[in-house]
C-alpha positions as MATLAB code, in Angstrom:
seq = 'MGGLRKYLRATALLCALAAAPAARADSDLPDNPLHFFATCAGRLSALMEHQWLVDGPASEATKSRRAALLEVVEALTPPDAAPRVMAWRIEAKAAHATLLGQSRHGSPAAMARAARRAQALESACTAYLS';
ca = [
       0.000    0.000    0.000;
       2.896    2.364    0.692;
       4.073    2.093   -2.921;
       0.616    2.989   -4.195;
       0.462    5.997   -1.887;
       3.832    7.232   -3.160;
       2.730    6.726   -6.751;
      -0.526    8.597   -6.168;
       1.268   11.468   -4.417;
       3.770   11.724   -7.256;
       0.953   11.675   -9.805;
      -0.966   14.375   -7.928;
       2.085   16.619   -7.726;
       2.886   16.124  -11.393;
      -0.703   17.051  -12.248;
      -0.307   20.183  -10.130;
       2.833   21.030  -12.086;
       0.995   20.687  -15.364;
      -1.988   22.726  -14.158;
      -0.028   25.611  -12.672;
       1.852   27.404  -15.460;
       1.790   30.726  -13.555;
       3.521   29.146  -10.572;
       6.050   27.542  -12.912;
       6.873   30.870  -14.536;
       7.807   32.422  -11.186;
       9.875   29.512   -9.907;
      13.084   27.806  -10.891;
      11.150   24.748  -12.038;
      13.249   22.884  -14.575;
      11.830   20.679  -17.295;
      12.717   17.631  -15.194;
      10.266   17.150  -12.271;
      12.586   14.623  -10.623;
      15.386   17.190  -10.559;
      13.001   19.835   -9.208;
      11.689   17.673   -6.364;
      15.132   16.278   -5.497;
      16.501   19.820   -5.333;
      13.567   20.867   -3.177;
      14.168   17.957   -0.808;
      17.764   19.141   -0.425;
      16.661   22.714    0.214;
      14.172   21.639    2.856;
      16.837   19.481    4.508;
      19.010   22.573    4.851;
      16.065   24.614    6.108;
      15.155   21.972    8.682;
      18.705   21.896   10.045;
      18.797   25.707   10.105;
      15.512   25.752   12.003;
      16.885   23.351   14.591;
      19.202   26.218   15.562;
      16.853   29.182   15.266;
      13.244   27.947   15.395;
      12.850   24.412   16.693;
       9.052   24.111   16.382;
       9.127   25.228   12.738;
      11.499   22.365   11.971;
       8.695   19.861   12.589;
       6.518   21.380    9.857;
       9.508   21.467    7.513;
      10.264   17.853    8.368;
       6.752   16.849    7.253;
       7.002   18.776    3.985;
      10.437   17.285    3.341;
       9.082   13.774    3.946;
       6.361   14.362    1.369;
       8.941   15.505   -1.171;
      11.143   12.511   -0.433;
       8.213   10.182   -1.132;
       7.730   11.823   -4.514;
      11.454   11.677   -5.272;
      11.539    8.004   -4.358;
       8.516    7.260   -6.528;
       9.992    9.102   -9.523;
      13.572    7.824   -9.268;
      14.529    5.027  -11.645;
      16.902    2.535   -9.966;
      19.849    3.528  -12.138;
      19.410    7.244  -11.341;
      19.598    7.030   -7.533;
      23.234    8.248   -7.249;
      22.579   11.220   -9.531;
      19.408   12.134   -7.612;
      21.281   11.973   -4.310;
      23.940   14.279   -5.763;
      21.241   16.794   -6.716;
      19.874   16.682   -3.173;
      23.306   17.138   -1.594;
      24.247   20.017   -3.903;
      20.953   21.798   -3.228;
      21.296   21.279    0.514;
      24.802   22.737    0.545;
      23.808   25.726   -1.575;
      20.720   26.437    0.502;
      22.645   26.085    3.766;
      25.088   28.692    2.460;
      22.209   30.996    1.534;
      20.619   30.573    4.963;
      23.965   31.326    6.595;
      24.244   34.493    4.532;
      20.777   35.493    5.731;
      22.077   35.579    9.305;
      25.553   37.081    8.869;
      26.840   40.045    6.908;
      25.614   43.461    5.998;
      21.915   44.157    6.533;
      21.331   44.517    2.789;
      23.094   41.240    1.985;
      21.253   39.464    4.787;
      17.909   40.726    3.486;
      18.710   39.637   -0.095;
      19.752   36.175    1.050;
      16.647   35.803    3.222;
      14.370   36.850    0.341;
      16.060   34.441   -2.056;
      15.898   31.557    0.419;
      12.219   32.244    1.050;
      11.477   32.394   -2.695;
      13.209   29.073   -3.309;
      11.411   27.448   -0.372;
       8.054   28.823   -1.511;
       8.608   27.465   -5.022;
       9.228   24.055   -3.494;
       6.278   24.005   -1.123;
       3.801   25.525   -3.583;
       3.062   22.071   -4.958;
       2.429   20.397   -1.618;
      -1.128   20.381   -0.392;
];
């Protein structure tokens, strides 16, 4: 039953992608949904770890959203693509962790830019979760 649930969740999210061209235009959504969701899972991993330090309760909500994305990633990943998908997740996590760090240290203008960018990337990722 778990496999069916993952398949249905992946199908629902892919339908949302197809039905939301306005959301796609404002995000960094690539042509490859697997890449998009894997990258989002990495970003939310970084956010969750950041929240452990600055906002513990928020990390629980992020953990749930991340779990949903990981189910979709798992359902979409062909067996031979698992290493590449993991690399996408790791790269996105590292980049987002850097961005979140910049949002807490530096000049006020740089911190504000980094915070806005991090929020925009996170919003693009969570826009497809319902």
